[in-house]
Coordinates of C-alpha atoms in Angstrom, one line a residue:
X15 CA 111.4 82.9 112.1
X16 CA 108.9 85.9 112.2
X17 CA 105.6 85.4 110.5
X18 CA 105.5 87.0 107.0
X19 CA 104.0 90.5 106.7
X20 CA 100.4 90.4 105.6
X21 CA 99.9 92.1 102.2
X22 CA 98.8 95.7 102.6
X23 CA 95.0 96.3 102.2
X24 CA 95.5 99.9 101.1
X25 CA 96.0 101.0 97.5
X26 CA 99.5 102.1 96.3
X27 CA 98.4 105.8 96.6
X28 CA 98.2 107.9 99.7
X29 CA 94.7 108.6 101.2
X30 CA 93.2 112.0 100.9
X31 CA 91.6 114.1 103.6
X32 CA 87.8 114.5 103.5
X33 CA 88.4 118.2 104.0
X34 CA 90.2 118.3 100.6
X35 CA 87.2 116.8 98.9
X36 CA 84.8 119.2 100.6
X37 CA 87.0 122.1 99.5
X38 CA 86.1 121.3 95.8
X39 CA 83.6 124.0 95.3
X40 CA 82.6 122.6 91.9
X41 CA 81.2 119.5 93.6
X42 CA 79.0 121.4 96.0
X43 CA 79.3 118.7 98.7
X44 CA 78.0 119.6 102.2
X45 CA 78.8 117.7 105.4
X46 CA 75.7 117.0 107.6
X47 CA 77.1 114.9 110.4
X48 CA 80.3 113.2 111.7
X49 CA 83.9 114.4 112.1
X50 CA 85.7 116.1 109.2
X51 CA 89.2 114.8 110.0
X52 CA 89.0 111.4 108.3
X53 CA 90.9 110.0 105.3
X54 CA 89.5 108.5 102.2
X55 CA 91.2 105.6 100.4
X56 CA 88.8 105.0 97.5
X57 CA 85.2 105.5 96.4
X58 CA 82.5 102.8 96.1
X59 CA 78.9 103.1 94.9
X60 CA 76.2 100.7 96.2
X61 CA 72.5 100.6 96.3
X62 CA 72.4 97.3 98.3
X63 CA 70.3 97.2 101.5
X64 CA 73.4 95.9 103.3
X65 CA 76.6 96.9 101.5
X66 CA 78.8 95.4 104.3
X67 CA 80.0 92.3 102.3
X68 CA 81.2 94.5 99.5
X69 CA 83.2 97.1 101.5
X70 CA 87.0 96.9 102.2
X71 CA 87.2 99.8 104.6
X72 CA 88.4 103.3 104.2
X73 CA 86.1 104.1 101.3
X74 CA 83.6 106.9 100.7
X75 CA 80.4 105.0 100.1
X76 CA 78.0 106.6 97.7
X77 CA 74.3 105.9 97.6
X78 CA 71.0 107.4 96.6
X79 CA 69.1 105.4 99.2
X80 CA 67.2 103.1 96.8
X81 CA 66.9 100.4 99.5
X82 CA 67.3 102.5 102.6
X83 CA 64.6 100.9 104.8
X84 CA 66.3 101.2 108.2
X85 CA 68.8 104.0 108.5
X86 CA 70.1 102.9 111.9
X87 CA 70.9 99.4 110.9
X88 CA 72.3 100.6 107.5
X89 CA 74.7 103.1 109.2
X90 CA 75.8 100.5 111.9
X91 CA 76.7 98.0 109.1
X92 CA 78.6 100.6 107.1
X93 CA 80.6 101.6 110.2
X94 CA 81.2 98.0 111.1
X95 CA 82.7 97.5 107.6
X96 CA 85.1 100.3 108.2
X97 CA 83.9 102.8 105.7
X98 CA 85.4 106.3 106.1
X99 CA 82.3 108.4 105.0
X100 CA 78.9 108.2 103.4
X101 CA 77.8 110.3 100.5
X102 CA 74.0 110.5 100.0
X103 CA 72.7 111.7 96.6
X104 CA 69.7 114.0 96.6
X105 CA 67.3 113.0 93.9
X106 CA 65.8 111.0 92.2
X107 CA 64.8 108.9 95.2
X108 CA 64.8 111.5 98.0
X109 CA 64.3 115.2 97.8
X110 CA 66.5 115.7 100.9
X111 CA 68.7 113.6 103.1
X112 CA 66.5 111.7 105.5
X113 CA 66.7 113.2 109.0
X114 CA 66.9 109.6 110.5
X115 CA 70.0 109.0 108.4
X116 CA 71.6 112.2 109.6
X117 CA 70.8 111.3 113.3
X118 CA 72.2 107.8 112.8
X119 CA 75.4 109.0 111.3
X120 CA 75.8 111.5 114.1
X121 CA 75.4 108.8 116.7
X122 CA 77.9 106.5 115.1
X123 CA 80.4 109.2 114.2
X124 CA 80.2 108.5 110.5
X125 CA 80.8 111.5 108.3
X126 CA 77.7 112.1 106.1
X127 CA 77.9 114.2 102.9
X128 CA 75.0 115.6 100.9
X129 CA 75.6 115.2 97.2
X130 CA 73.5 117.8 95.2
X131 CA 71.5 116.7 92.2
X132 CA 73.9 118.3 89.7
X133 CA 76.9 116.4 91.0
X134 CA 77.2 112.8 89.7
X135 CA 78.7 110.0 91.7
X136 CA 81.3 109.4 89.0
X137 CA 82.2 113.1 89.2
X138 CA 82.9 112.7 93.0
X139 CA 84.9 109.5 92.3
X140 CA 87.0 111.3 89.6
X141 CA 87.7 114.2 92.0
X142 CA 88.9 111.7 94.6
X143 CA 91.3 110.0 92.2
X144 CA 92.6 113.3 90.9
X145 CA 93.3 114.4 94.5
X146 CA 95.0 111.0 95.1
X147 CA 97.1 111.3 92.0
X148 CA 98.2 114.8 93.1
X149 CA 99.0 113.5 96.6
X150 CA 101.0 110.7 95.1
X151 CA 103.0 113.1 92.9
X152 CA 103.7 115.3 95.9
X153 CA 104.8 112.2 97.9
X154 CA 107.2 111.0 95.1
X155 CA 108.6 114.6 94.7
X156 CA 109.2 114.8 98.5
X157 CA 110.9 111.4 98.6
X158 CA 113.1 112.1 95.6
X159 CA 114.2 115.5 97.0
X160 CA 115.0 113.9 100.4
X161 CA 116.9 111.0 98.8
X162 CA 119.1 113.5 97.1
X163 CA 119.6 115.5 100.2
X164 CA 120.5 112.4 102.2
X165 CA 122.9 111.2 99.5
X166 CA 124.6 114.6 99.5
X167 CA 124.9 114.5 103.3
X168 CA 126.5 111.1 103.1
X169 CA 129.4 112.7 101.1
X170 CA 130.1 115.4 103.6
X171 CA 132.6 115.4 106.5
X172 CA 131.2 113.6 109.5
X173 CA 128.6 112.0 107.3
X174 CA 126.7 110.0 110.0
X175 CA 125.7 113.2 111.8
X176 CA 124.9 115.0 108.5
X177 CA 122.6 112.2 107.4
X178 CA 120.8 112.2 110.8
X179 CA 120.4 116.0 110.7
X180 CA 118.8 115.9 107.2
X181 CA 116.6 113.0 108.2
X182 CA 115.4 114.7 111.4
X183 CA 114.7 117.9 109.5
X184 CA 112.8 116.3 106.7
X185 CA 110.7 114.1 109.1
X186 CA 110.2 116.9 111.6
X187 CA 111.4 114.9 114.6
X188 CA 114.3 113.1 116.3
X189 CA 116.7 110.7 114.6
X190 CA 119.4 108.7 116.3
X191 CA 122.0 106.1 115.7
X192 CA 121.8 103.7 118.7
X193 CA 123.0 100.4 120.0
X194 CA 120.7 97.4 120.5
X195 CA 120.6 98.3 124.2
X196 CA 119.2 101.7 123.3
X197 CA 122.4 103.8 124.0
X198 CA 122.5 106.8 121.6
X199 CA 125.7 107.1 119.6
X200 CA 124.7 110.2 117.6
X201 CA 121.4 112.1 117.2
X202 CA 119.8 115.1 115.6
X203 CA 116.5 117.0 116.1
X204 CA 114.6 118.0 119.2
X205 CA 115.4 115.9 122.3
X206 CA 112.5 113.5 123.1
X207 CA 111.2 112.9 126.6
X208 CA 112.6 110.1 128.8
X209 CA 109.5 108.0 128.2
X210 CA 109.9 108.3 124.4
X211 CA 113.6 107.4 124.6
X212 CA 112.8 104.3 126.8
X213 CA 110.2 103.2 124.3
X214 CA 112.7 103.7 121.4
X215 CA 115.2 101.6 123.4
X216 CA 112.7 98.8 123.6
X217 CA 112.1 99.0 119.8
X218 CA 115.8 98.8 119.2
X219 CA 115.9 95.6 121.1
X220 CA 113.2 94.2 118.9
X221 CA 115.0 94.8 115.6
X222 CA 118.6 94.3 116.8
X223 CA 119.0 92.1 119.9
X224 CA 122.4 91.7 121.3
X225 CA 123.0 88.6 119.2
X226 CA 124.6 89.3 115.8
X227 CA 122.1 89.9 113.0
X228 CA 122.5 87.2 110.4
X229 CA 122.0 89.6 107.4
X230 CA 122.5 93.1 108.8
X231 CA 120.9 95.1 106.0
X232 CA 118.0 97.6 106.2
X233 CA 114.8 96.8 104.4
X234 CA 114.5 97.7 100.7
X235 CA 110.7 97.9 101.1
X236 CA 109.7 99.2 104.5
X237 CA 106.1 98.9 105.8
X238 CA 103.5 101.1 104.2
X239 CA 103.2 104.6 105.7
X240 CA 99.5 104.3 106.6
X241 CA 99.4 100.5 107.3
X242 CA 97.9 99.9 110.8
X243 CA 100.4 98.6 113.3
X244 CA 98.3 95.5 113.9
X245 CA 98.9 94.4 110.4
X246 CA 102.7 94.6 110.7
X247 CA 103.2 91.2 112.3
X248 CA 106.8 91.1 111.2
X249 CA 107.8 94.5 112.4
X250 CA 105.4 95.5 115.2
X251 CA 106.5 95.9 118.7
X252 CA 104.4 95.5 121.8
X253 CA 102.9 98.6 123.5
X254 CA 105.5 100.0 125.8
X255 CA 103.0 100.1 128.6
X256 CA 101.6 96.7 128.0
X257 CA 102.7 93.6 129.7
X258 CA 102.9 91.3 126.7
X259 CA 105.8 88.9 126.2
X260 CA 108.7 89.9 124.0
X261 CA 108.8 88.8 120.4
X262 CA 110.3 85.4 119.7
X263 CA 112.2 86.6 116.7
X264 CA 113.5 90.0 115.7
X265 CA 112.6 91.9 112.6
X266 CA 114.4 94.5 110.4
X267 CA 111.9 97.2 111.2
X268 CA 109.5 97.9 114.1
X269 CA 107.0 100.7 114.8
X270 CA 105.0 101.9 117.7
X271 CA 103.2 105.0 119.1
X272 CA 103.5 106.7 122.5
X273 CA 101.3 109.6 123.5
X274 CA 100.9 110.8 119.9
X275 CA 104.5 110.3 119.1
X276 CA 105.3 107.9 116.3
X277 CA 108.3 105.6 116.9
X278 CA 110.3 103.5 114.4
X279 CA 113.5 101.5 114.5
X280 CA 115.5 100.1 111.6
X281 CA 118.2 97.4 112.0
X282 CA 121.6 98.4 110.6
X283 CA 125.0 96.6 110.5
X284 CA 127.2 96.4 113.5
X285 CA 124.6 95.7 114.9
X286 CA 123.3 99.3 115.1
X287 CA 119.8 100.8 115.0
X288 CA 118.3 103.8 113.3
X289 CA 115.7 105.2 115.8
X290 CA 113.1 107.7 115.0
X291 CA 110.5 109.7 117.0
X292 CA 108.2 112.0 115.0
X293 CA 105.0 113.9 115.9
X294 CA 103.3 112.6 112.7
X295 CA 103.7 109.9 110.1
X296 CA 103.3 111.3 106.5
X297 CA 103.2 109.3 103.3
X298 CA 106.7 108.5 102.2
X299 CA 108.3 108.7 105.7
X300 CA 109.1 104.9 105.7
X301 CA 110.6 105.1 102.3
X302 CA 112.8 108.0 103.4
X303 CA 113.8 106.3 106.6
X304 CA 114.7 103.2 104.6
X305 CA 117.0 105.2 102.4
X306 CA 118.7 106.7 105.4
X307 CA 119.1 103.2 106.9
X308 CA 120.9 102.0 103.7
X309 CA 123.2 105.0 103.9
X310 CA 123.9 104.6 107.6
X311 CA 124.6 100.9 107.1
X312 CA 127.2 101.8 104.5
X313 CA 128.7 104.6 106.5
X314 CA 129.0 102.6 109.7
X315 CA 130.5 99.5 108.1
X316 CA 134.2 98.9 108.4
X317 CA 136.2 101.6 106.5
X318 CA 138.0 100.9 103.2
X319 CA 140.6 103.2 101.9
X320 CA 139.7 106.9 101.5
X321 CA 139.7 106.7 97.7
X322 CA 137.6 103.5 97.7
X323 CA 135.1 105.0 100.1
X324 CA 134.8 108.2 98.0
X325 CA 134.1 106.2 94.8
X326 CA 131.6 103.9 96.6
X327 CA 129.8 107.1 97.8
X328 CA 129.6 108.2 94.2
X329 CA 128.0 104.9 93.2
X330 CA 125.5 105.2 96.1
X331 CA 124.6 108.7 95.0
X332 CA 124.0 107.5 91.4
X333 CA 121.8 104.7 92.6
X334 CA 119.8 107.0 94.7
X335 CA 119.1 109.4 91.9
X336 CA 121.9 111.9 92.1
X337 CA 122.8 113.7 88.9
X338 CA 125.9 112.8 86.9
X339 CA 127.2 116.4 87.6
X340 CA 127.1 115.7 91.3
X341 CA 129.1 112.4 91.0
X342 CA 131.6 113.3 88.3
X343 CA 134.2 114.9 90.7
X344 CA 134.4 111.6 92.6
X345 CA 133.7 109.1 89.8
X346 CA 135.3 110.7 86.8
X347 CA 133.5 111.2 83.5
X348 CA 134.2 107.7 82.1
X349 CA 133.5 106.0 79.8
X350 CA 132.3 103.0 81.9
X351 CA 130.8 99.7 81.3
X352 CA 128.2 98.1 83.6
X353 CA 128.6 94.4 84.5
X354 CA 125.8 92.1 85.8
X355 CA 126.9 88.7 87.0
X356 CA 125.2 85.7 88.6
X357 CA 126.8 82.6 90.0
X358 CA 128.2 80.8 93.1
X359 CA 131.5 80.8 94.9
X360 CA 134.0 83.5 95.1
X361 CA 132.8 86.6 93.2
X362 CA 134.7 87.7 90.1
X363 CA 137.5 90.2 90.5
X364 CA 136.6 92.9 88.1
X365 CA 139.3 95.3 89.2
X366 CA 136.9 97.9 90.5
X367 CA 135.7 98.8 94.0
X368 CA 132.4 100.0 92.6
X369 CA 130.5 96.7 93.2
X370 CA 127.0 96.2 94.4
X371 CA 127.1 92.5 95.5
X372 CA 124.3 90.2 96.7
X373 CA 124.4 86.6 97.7
X374 CA 124.5 85.2 94.1
X375 CA 124.3 88.3 92.0
X376 CA 126.4 91.5 91.6
X377 CA 126.6 94.5 89.4
X378 CA 129.6 96.7 89.0
X379 CA 130.9 99.8 87.3
X380 CA 134.1 99.1 85.4
X381 CA 136.3 101.5 83.5
X382 CA 135.7 100.9 79.8
X383 CA 139.4 100.4 79.1
X384 CA 139.6 97.5 81.6
X385 CA 139.0 94.1 80.0
X386 CA 136.2 92.1 81.6
X387 CA 136.9 88.3 81.3
X388 CA 135.1 85.1 82.3
X389 CA 135.2 83.8 85.9
X390 CA 134.6 80.2 86.9
X391 CA 131.1 79.6 88.3
X392 CA 129.7 82.9 87.2
X393 CA 127.9 84.2 84.1
X394 CA 128.5 87.8 83.1
X395 CA 126.7 90.4 81.0
X396 CA 128.5 93.5 79.9
X397 CA 127.1 96.7 78.6
X398 CA 128.4 99.0 75.8
X399 CA 130.7 101.8 77.1
X400 CA 128.7 104.7 78.4
X401 CA 129.3 108.2 79.9
X402 CA 127.8 109.0 83.3
X403 CA 124.6 110.3 81.7
X404 CA 124.1 107.0 79.9
X405 CA 124.6 104.6 82.9
X406 CA 120.8 104.0 83.3
X407 CA 120.7 102.6 79.7
X408 CA 124.0 100.7 80.2
X409 CA 122.5 99.1 83.3
X410 CA 119.6 97.8 81.3
X411 CA 122.0 96.6 78.5
X412 CA 124.0 94.6 81.1
X413 CA 120.9 93.0 82.6
X414 CA 119.7 91.9 79.1
X415 CA 123.2 90.7 78.2
X416 CA 123.2 88.5 81.3
X417 CA 119.8 87.1 80.3
X418 CA 121.1 86.2 76.9
X419 CA 124.3 84.7 78.4
X420 CA 122.3 82.5 80.7
X421 CA 119.8 81.5 77.9
X422 CA 122.7 80.5 75.6
X423 CA 124.9 79.0 78.4
X424 CA 127.7 81.4 77.5
X425 CA 130.0 82.5 80.4
X426 CA 130.2 86.1 79.1
X427 CA 128.0 88.1 76.7
X428 CA 128.5 91.7 75.7
X429 CA 125.8 94.1 74.5
X430 CA 126.0 94.6 70.8
X431 CA 123.6 97.0 68.9
X432 CA 121.5 95.0 66.4
X433 CA 119.0 95.6 63.7
X434 CA 118.6 98.7 61.6
X435 CA 119.2 100.9 64.6
X436 CA 122.8 99.8 64.7
X437 CA 123.4 101.2 61.2
X438 CA 122.5 104.7 62.2
X439 CA 124.9 107.2 63.7
X440 CA 123.6 107.7 67.3
X441 CA 124.3 111.4 67.4
X442 CA 122.8 112.1 64.0
X443 CA 119.7 110.0 64.8
X444 CA 119.3 111.7 68.2
X445 CA 119.5 115.1 66.6
X446 CA 116.9 114.2 64.0
X447 CA 114.7 112.7 66.7
X448 CA 114.9 115.9 68.7
X449 CA 113.8 118.0 65.7
X450 CA 111.0 115.6 64.7
X451 CA 109.5 115.2 68.2
X452 CA 110.0 118.9 69.3
X453 CA 106.3 119.8 68.9
X454 CA 105.3 117.1 71.4
X455 CA 105.0 117.6 75.2
X456 CA 106.2 114.8 77.5
X457 CA 102.6 113.5 78.1
X458 CA 102.1 113.3 74.3
X459 CA 105.4 111.6 73.8
X460 CA 104.6 109.0 76.5
X461 CA 101.2 108.4 75.0
X462 CA 102.5 108.1 71.5
X463 CA 105.2 105.6 72.6
X464 CA 102.7 103.4 74.5
X465 CA 100.2 103.5 71.6
X466 CA 102.9 102.6 69.0
X467 CA 104.3 99.8 71.2
X468 CA 100.8 98.3 71.6
X469 CA 100.2 98.4 67.8
X470 CA 97.6 101.2 68.0
X471 CA 95.3 99.5 70.5
X472 CA 93.2 102.2 72.3
X473 CA 92.1 99.9 75.1
X474 CA 95.5 98.4 75.9
X475 CA 97.1 101.8 75.7
X476 CA 94.5 103.3 78.1
X477 CA 95.3 100.4 80.6
X478 CA 99.0 100.9 80.3
X479 CA 98.8 104.6 80.8
X480 CA 96.1 104.5 83.5
X481 CA 93.8 106.9 81.6
X482 CA 90.5 106.6 79.7
X483 CA 90.6 105.3 76.1
X484 CA 89.1 108.6 75.0
X485 CA 92.0 110.4 76.5
X486 CA 94.3 108.3 74.5
X487 CA 92.4 109.1 71.3
X488 CA 92.5 112.8 72.0
X489 CA 96.3 112.7 72.7
X490 CA 97.1 110.7 69.6
X491 CA 94.9 113.0 67.5
X492 CA 96.7 116.0 69.0
X493 CA 100.1 114.5 68.4
X494 CA 99.2 113.8 64.7
X495 CA 98.0 117.4 64.3
X496 CA 101.2 118.8 65.8
X497 CA 103.4 116.6 63.7
X498 CA 101.4 117.0 60.6
X499 CA 101.4 113.3 59.8
X500 CA 99.0 110.5 59.1
X501 CA 99.4 107.9 61.9
X502 CA 97.6 105.3 59.9
X503 CA 100.6 105.2 57.6
X504 CA 103.0 102.4 58.6
X505 CA 106.0 104.3 57.3
X506 CA 105.1 107.2 59.6
X507 CA 104.6 105.0 62.6
X508 CA 108.0 103.3 62.0
X509 CA 109.8 106.6 61.7
X510 CA 108.3 107.9 64.9
X511 CA 109.0 104.7 66.7
X512 CA 112.7 104.8 65.8
X513 CA 112.8 108.5 66.7
X514 CA 111.3 107.8 70.1
X515 CA 113.8 105.0 70.8
X516 CA 116.7 107.1 69.6
X517 CA 115.7 110.0 71.9
X518 CA 115.4 107.7 74.9
X519 CA 118.8 106.0 74.2
X520 CA 120.5 109.3 73.8
X521 CA 119.0 110.9 77.0
X522 CA 119.6 107.8 79.1
X523 CA 116.0 107.8 80.1
X524 CA 113.3 105.3 79.4
X525 CA 109.7 106.2 80.1

């Protein structure tokens, strides 16, 4: 068996370019030495004479030079630790950046930034995190848009070619469906060189050798976009030009580079392989390729009837974030119930082709007018009937119903509204909630919900939301002013909590 992949050392946010930080005119940063084309993963401040033991690599190290006795040794240790850049604060220790430090950074190729007296280190750190948050938002937006485009392509005529064309266009490279031997069955994008195709063929052999793959499914969580290849012990392939021995066991993904071209291969069913060759590797590319691999696995599997295939495509589109309006022509407007089941042996026959089955767990969409009954060896949880717009909530209901069924050792449990909420008319409650909460923006609603759910704790709310506790205070104060209420009143808190829950249930969205 392959060795497990080492946990990624990078944070769950994309790095930012040093040039983006230098472009912040309000910071007044000035680069004195080293290359500008580097990426920053985080910020660390240290006044240690040797910060090496405290660095993780990829950070912008900030210092005022309190213990800067030997600039040459200091810079060599910082470079050895893998820091991305050094920020030197002018004043109160030094009136200017020491010339010896500038020369040492130039020799070692370490970017050196001059931080003016009016710019605090915390201000630089805040700017980095804001840029990272913006980059993360851009990445998520790009991934979401591409997922929808891929899902739409999967429902067109000749869906395999359509998916490959969308994938190649979004990644700006070449995408192909290939055999384990490297023979291309279908492709899209600019034709790569012969050397690149040969290298991709070798990667295909790594992830899908001629022997049948035991579990031919693409990875749900592909390797991190910026994770160095050396850390991907499970999915890395040898250098095409190197003479190393082939891997002893195949993986579901493999990556490599050849002359500036980034290569990747994903194992599909059949066995088949999704092969990629792109000029760059941007944040989110592996996630996008993983989605395409899931779709291609479904599309290249043995065909069911046309009606079943169309309905299954609708389910896939819903799971990948498609809107109810996009899926309604294929799926029908419902109502539906969601079923979660866990057990062993033959899976239950729920009378629907819309089943997402694992080894000992499945979930399914079943028409609400079809009776769901018990099945030997399986425990079932069934949601309340829901239209397409409410399937996200129904999925949560079914999962919780299954948990209750397993806890009480009941073969089948159905979701039933309980408590005072069950006594309210859902439509009337949602209408009142919409009117009551109308003055609040989405960030204020999110903050208010978190604050109420954590019993008014400023600190725990700040941690849950990833913001400063003073930001929570400001938002809650703003919400109280807009609503014209006293949030210290328990009656007010209760009413707002019920309104927030009602609005979420009605919209089918939970923050």
